[in-house]
PDB file of C-alpha atoms in Angstrom:
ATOM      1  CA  UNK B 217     101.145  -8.244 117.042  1.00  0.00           C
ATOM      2  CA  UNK B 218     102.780 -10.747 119.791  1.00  0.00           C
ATOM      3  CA  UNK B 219     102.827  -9.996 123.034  1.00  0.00           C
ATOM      4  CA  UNK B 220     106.138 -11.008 124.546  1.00  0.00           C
ATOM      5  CA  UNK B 221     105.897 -12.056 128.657  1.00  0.00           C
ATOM      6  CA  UNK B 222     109.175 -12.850 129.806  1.00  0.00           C
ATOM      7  CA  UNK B 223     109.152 -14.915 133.573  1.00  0.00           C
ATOM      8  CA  UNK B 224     111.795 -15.902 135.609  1.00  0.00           C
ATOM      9  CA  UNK B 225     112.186 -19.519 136.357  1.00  0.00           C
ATOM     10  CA  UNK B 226     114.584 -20.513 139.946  1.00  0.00           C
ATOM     11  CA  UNK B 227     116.354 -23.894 139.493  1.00  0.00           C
ATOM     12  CA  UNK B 228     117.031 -23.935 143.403  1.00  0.00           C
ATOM     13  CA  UNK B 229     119.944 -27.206 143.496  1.00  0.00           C
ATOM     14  CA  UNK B 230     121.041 -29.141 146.687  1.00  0.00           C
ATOM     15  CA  UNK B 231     123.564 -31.870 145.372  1.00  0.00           C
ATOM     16  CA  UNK B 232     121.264 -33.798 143.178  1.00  0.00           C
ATOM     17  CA  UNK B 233     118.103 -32.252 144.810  1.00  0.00           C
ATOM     18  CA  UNK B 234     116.225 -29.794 143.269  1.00  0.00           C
ATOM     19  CA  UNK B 235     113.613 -27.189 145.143  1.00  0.00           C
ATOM     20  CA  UNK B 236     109.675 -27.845 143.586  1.00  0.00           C
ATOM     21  CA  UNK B 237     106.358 -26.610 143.578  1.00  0.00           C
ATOM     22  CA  UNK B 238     103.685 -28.994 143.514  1.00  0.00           C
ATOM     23  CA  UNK B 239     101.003 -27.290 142.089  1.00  0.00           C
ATOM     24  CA  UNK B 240      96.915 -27.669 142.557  1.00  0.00           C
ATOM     25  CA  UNK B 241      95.543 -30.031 139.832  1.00  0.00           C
ATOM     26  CA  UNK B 242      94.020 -32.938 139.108  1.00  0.00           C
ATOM     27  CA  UNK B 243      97.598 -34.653 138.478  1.00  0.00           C
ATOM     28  CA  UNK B 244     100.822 -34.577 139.676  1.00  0.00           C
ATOM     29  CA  UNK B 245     102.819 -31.476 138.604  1.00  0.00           C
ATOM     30  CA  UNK B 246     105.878 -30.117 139.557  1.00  0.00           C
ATOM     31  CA  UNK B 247     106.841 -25.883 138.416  1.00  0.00           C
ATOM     32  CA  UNK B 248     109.925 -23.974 139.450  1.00  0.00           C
ATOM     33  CA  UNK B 249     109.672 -20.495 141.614  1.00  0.00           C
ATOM     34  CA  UNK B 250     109.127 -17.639 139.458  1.00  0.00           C
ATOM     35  CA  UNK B 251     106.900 -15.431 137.989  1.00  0.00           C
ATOM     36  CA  UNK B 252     106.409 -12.995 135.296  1.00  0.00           C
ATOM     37  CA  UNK B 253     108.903  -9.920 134.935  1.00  0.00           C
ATOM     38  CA  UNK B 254     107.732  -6.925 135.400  1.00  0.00           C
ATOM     39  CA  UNK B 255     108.041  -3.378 133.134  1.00  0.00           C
ATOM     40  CA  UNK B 256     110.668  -2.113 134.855  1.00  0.00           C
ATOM     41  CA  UNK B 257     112.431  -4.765 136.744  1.00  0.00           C
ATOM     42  CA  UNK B 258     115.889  -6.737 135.858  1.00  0.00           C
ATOM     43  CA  UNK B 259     115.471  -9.982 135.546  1.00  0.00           C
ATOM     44  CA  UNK B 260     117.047 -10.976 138.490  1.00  0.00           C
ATOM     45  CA  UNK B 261     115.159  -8.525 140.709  1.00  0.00           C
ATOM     46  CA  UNK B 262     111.766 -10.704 139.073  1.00  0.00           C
ATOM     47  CA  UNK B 263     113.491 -13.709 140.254  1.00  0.00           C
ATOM     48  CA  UNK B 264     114.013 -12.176 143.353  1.00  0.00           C
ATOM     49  CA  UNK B 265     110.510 -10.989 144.056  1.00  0.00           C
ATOM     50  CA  UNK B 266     108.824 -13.770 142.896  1.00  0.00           C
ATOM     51  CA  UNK B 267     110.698 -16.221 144.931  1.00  0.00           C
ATOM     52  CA  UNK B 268     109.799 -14.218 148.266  1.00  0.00           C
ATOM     53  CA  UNK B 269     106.021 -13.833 147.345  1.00  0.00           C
ATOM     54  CA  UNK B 270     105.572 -17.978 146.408  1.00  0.00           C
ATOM     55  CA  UNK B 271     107.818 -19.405 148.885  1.00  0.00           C
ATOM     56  CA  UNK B 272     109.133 -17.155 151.271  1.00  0.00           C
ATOM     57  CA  UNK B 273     112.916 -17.606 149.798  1.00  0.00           C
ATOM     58  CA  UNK B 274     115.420 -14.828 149.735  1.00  0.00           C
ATOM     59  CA  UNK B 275     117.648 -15.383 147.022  1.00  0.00           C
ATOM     60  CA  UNK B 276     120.902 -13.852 146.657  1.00  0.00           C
ATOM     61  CA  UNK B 277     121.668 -12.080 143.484  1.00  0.00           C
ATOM     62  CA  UNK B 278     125.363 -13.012 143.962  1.00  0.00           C
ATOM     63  CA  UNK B 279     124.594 -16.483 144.560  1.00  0.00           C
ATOM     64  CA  UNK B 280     122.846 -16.673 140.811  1.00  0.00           C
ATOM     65  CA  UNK B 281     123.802 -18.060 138.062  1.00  0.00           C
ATOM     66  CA  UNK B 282     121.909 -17.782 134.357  1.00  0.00           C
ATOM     67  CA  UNK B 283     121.237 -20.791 133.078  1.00  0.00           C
ATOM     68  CA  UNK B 284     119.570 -20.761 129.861  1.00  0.00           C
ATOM     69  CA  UNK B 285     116.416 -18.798 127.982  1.00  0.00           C
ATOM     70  CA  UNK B 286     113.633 -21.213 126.836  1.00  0.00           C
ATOM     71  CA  UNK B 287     110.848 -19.970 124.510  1.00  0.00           C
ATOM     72  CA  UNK B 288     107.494 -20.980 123.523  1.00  0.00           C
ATOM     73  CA  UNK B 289     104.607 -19.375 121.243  1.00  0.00           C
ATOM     74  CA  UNK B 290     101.245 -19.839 121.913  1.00  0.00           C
ATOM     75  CA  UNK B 291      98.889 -18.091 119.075  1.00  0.00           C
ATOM     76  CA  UNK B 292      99.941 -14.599 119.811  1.00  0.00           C
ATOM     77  CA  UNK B 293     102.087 -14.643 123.059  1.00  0.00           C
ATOM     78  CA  UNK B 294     105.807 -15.481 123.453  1.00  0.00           C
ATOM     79  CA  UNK B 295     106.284 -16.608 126.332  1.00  0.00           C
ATOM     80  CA  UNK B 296     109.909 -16.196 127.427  1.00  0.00           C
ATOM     81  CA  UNK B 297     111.362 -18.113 130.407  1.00  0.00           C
ATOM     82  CA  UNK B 298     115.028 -17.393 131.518  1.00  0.00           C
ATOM     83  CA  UNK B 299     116.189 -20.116 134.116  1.00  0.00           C
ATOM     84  CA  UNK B 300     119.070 -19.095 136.893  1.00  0.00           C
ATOM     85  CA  UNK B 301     120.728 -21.381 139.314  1.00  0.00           C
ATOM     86  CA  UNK B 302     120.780 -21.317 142.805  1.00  0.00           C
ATOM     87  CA  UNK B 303     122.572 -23.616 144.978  1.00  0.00           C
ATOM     88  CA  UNK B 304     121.216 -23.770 148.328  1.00  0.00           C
ATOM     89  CA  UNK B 305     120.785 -25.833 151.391  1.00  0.00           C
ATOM     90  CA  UNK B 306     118.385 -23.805 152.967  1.00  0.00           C
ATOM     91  CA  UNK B 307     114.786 -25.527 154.005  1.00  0.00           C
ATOM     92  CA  UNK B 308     113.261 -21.767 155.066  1.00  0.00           C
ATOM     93  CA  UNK B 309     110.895 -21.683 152.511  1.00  0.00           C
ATOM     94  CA  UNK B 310     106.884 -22.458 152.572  1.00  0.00           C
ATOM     95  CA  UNK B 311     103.887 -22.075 150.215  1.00  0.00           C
ATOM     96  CA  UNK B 312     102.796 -18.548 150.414  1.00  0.00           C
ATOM     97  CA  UNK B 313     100.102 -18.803 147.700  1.00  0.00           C
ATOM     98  CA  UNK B 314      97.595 -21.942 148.675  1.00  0.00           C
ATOM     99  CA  UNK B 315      95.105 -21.076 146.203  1.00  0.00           C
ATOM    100  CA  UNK B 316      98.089 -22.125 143.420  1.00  0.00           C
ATOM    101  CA  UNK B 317     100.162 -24.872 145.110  1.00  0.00           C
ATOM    102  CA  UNK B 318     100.074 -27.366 147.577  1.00  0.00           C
ATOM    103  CA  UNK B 319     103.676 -27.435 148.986  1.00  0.00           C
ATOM    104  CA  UNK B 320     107.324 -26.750 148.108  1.00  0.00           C
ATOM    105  CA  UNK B 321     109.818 -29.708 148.570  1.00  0.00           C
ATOM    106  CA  UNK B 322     113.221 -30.844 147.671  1.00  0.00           C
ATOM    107  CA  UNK B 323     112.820 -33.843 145.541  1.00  0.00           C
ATOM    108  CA  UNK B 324     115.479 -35.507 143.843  1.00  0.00           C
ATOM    109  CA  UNK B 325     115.898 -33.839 140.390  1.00  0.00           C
ATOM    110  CA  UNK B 326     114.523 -37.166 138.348  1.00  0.00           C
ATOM    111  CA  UNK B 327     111.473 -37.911 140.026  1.00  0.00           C
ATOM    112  CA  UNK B 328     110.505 -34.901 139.930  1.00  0.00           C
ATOM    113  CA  UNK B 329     111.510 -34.290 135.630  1.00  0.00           C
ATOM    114  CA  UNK B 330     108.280 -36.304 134.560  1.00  0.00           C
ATOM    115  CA  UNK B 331     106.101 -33.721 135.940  1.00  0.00           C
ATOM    116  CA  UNK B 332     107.472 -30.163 135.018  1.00  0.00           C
ATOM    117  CA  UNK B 333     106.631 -28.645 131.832  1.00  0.00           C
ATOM    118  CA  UNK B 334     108.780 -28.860 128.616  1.00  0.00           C
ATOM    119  CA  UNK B 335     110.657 -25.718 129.315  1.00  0.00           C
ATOM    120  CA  UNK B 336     111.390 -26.599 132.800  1.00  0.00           C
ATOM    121  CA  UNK B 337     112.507 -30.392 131.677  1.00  0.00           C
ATOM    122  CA  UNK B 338     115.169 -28.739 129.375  1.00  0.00           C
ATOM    123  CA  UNK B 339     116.688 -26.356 131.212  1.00  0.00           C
ATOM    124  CA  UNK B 340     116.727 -29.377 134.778  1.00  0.00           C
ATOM    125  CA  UNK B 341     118.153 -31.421 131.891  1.00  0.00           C
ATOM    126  CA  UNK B 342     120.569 -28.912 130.709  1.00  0.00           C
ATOM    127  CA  UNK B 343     122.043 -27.719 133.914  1.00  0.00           C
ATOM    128  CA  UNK B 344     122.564 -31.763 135.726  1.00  0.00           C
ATOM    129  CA  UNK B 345     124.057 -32.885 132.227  1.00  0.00           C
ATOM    130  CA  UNK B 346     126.750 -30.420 132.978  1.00  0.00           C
ATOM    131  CA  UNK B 347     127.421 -31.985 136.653  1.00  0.00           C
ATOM    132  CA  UNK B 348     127.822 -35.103 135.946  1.00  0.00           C
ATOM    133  CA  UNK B 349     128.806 -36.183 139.328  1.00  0.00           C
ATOM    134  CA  UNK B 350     125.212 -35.520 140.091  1.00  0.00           C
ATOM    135  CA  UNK B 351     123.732 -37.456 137.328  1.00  0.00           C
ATOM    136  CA  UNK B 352     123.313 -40.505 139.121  1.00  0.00           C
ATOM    137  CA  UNK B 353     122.094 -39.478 142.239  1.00  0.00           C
ATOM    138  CA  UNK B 354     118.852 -40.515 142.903  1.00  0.00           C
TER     139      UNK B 354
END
């Protein structure tokens, strides 16, 4: 039987910034706020959550916008990542969770696409293909 986790993934925009993670590894890699849903919750109310217990960020619901669902299968998980938009300007956010990341930064959206995961790469794709007045903004 496959276990399905769903998580929520925060693509936090700022013209053609976007809000990262670096987390603790041997090499440089970048992951979006979020975390895995749980039972009960909405989605958005995982989101939510999540983004106050790794960063400190209060997101508002009516500020979101869904994005896109990516999904991957490892043996017998699915994991199930659904991406919402936030545009922001807001720099009140810090690394709540040391033992899993090293800081949060805004980082233009392209240097920071070689080191997210897959998932994360097509959904940062997906959503600055449809601006493109932010495309080229480096």
């Amino acid at each position: 039987m496959i276990q399905i986790i769903n998580k929520t993934r925060l693509l936090a925009v700022n013209q053609g910034c976007l809000l990262v993670m670096e987390k603790r590894a041997d090499q440089l890699l970048y992951t979006l706020p979020g975390g895995i849903k749980k039972k009960k919750e909405r989605l958005v109310e995982s989101l939510k959550r999540e983004t106050k217990e790794e960063i400190g960020l209060k997101v508002k619901v009516k500020k979101l916008s869904f994005l896109s669902t990516q999904s991957v299968q490892k043996e017998l998980q699915l994991l199930v990542k659904h991406y919402f938009v936030f545009k922001t300007k807001s720099s009140d956010f810090r690394i709540l969770e040391p033992e899993k990341f090293v800081k949060v930064l805004w980082i233009p959206w392209r240097e920071a696409f070689p080191f997210l995961d897959k998932e994360d790469k097509k959904a940062v794709k997906m959503y600055f293909k449809k601006c493109p007045t932010l495309t080229n903004i480096v």
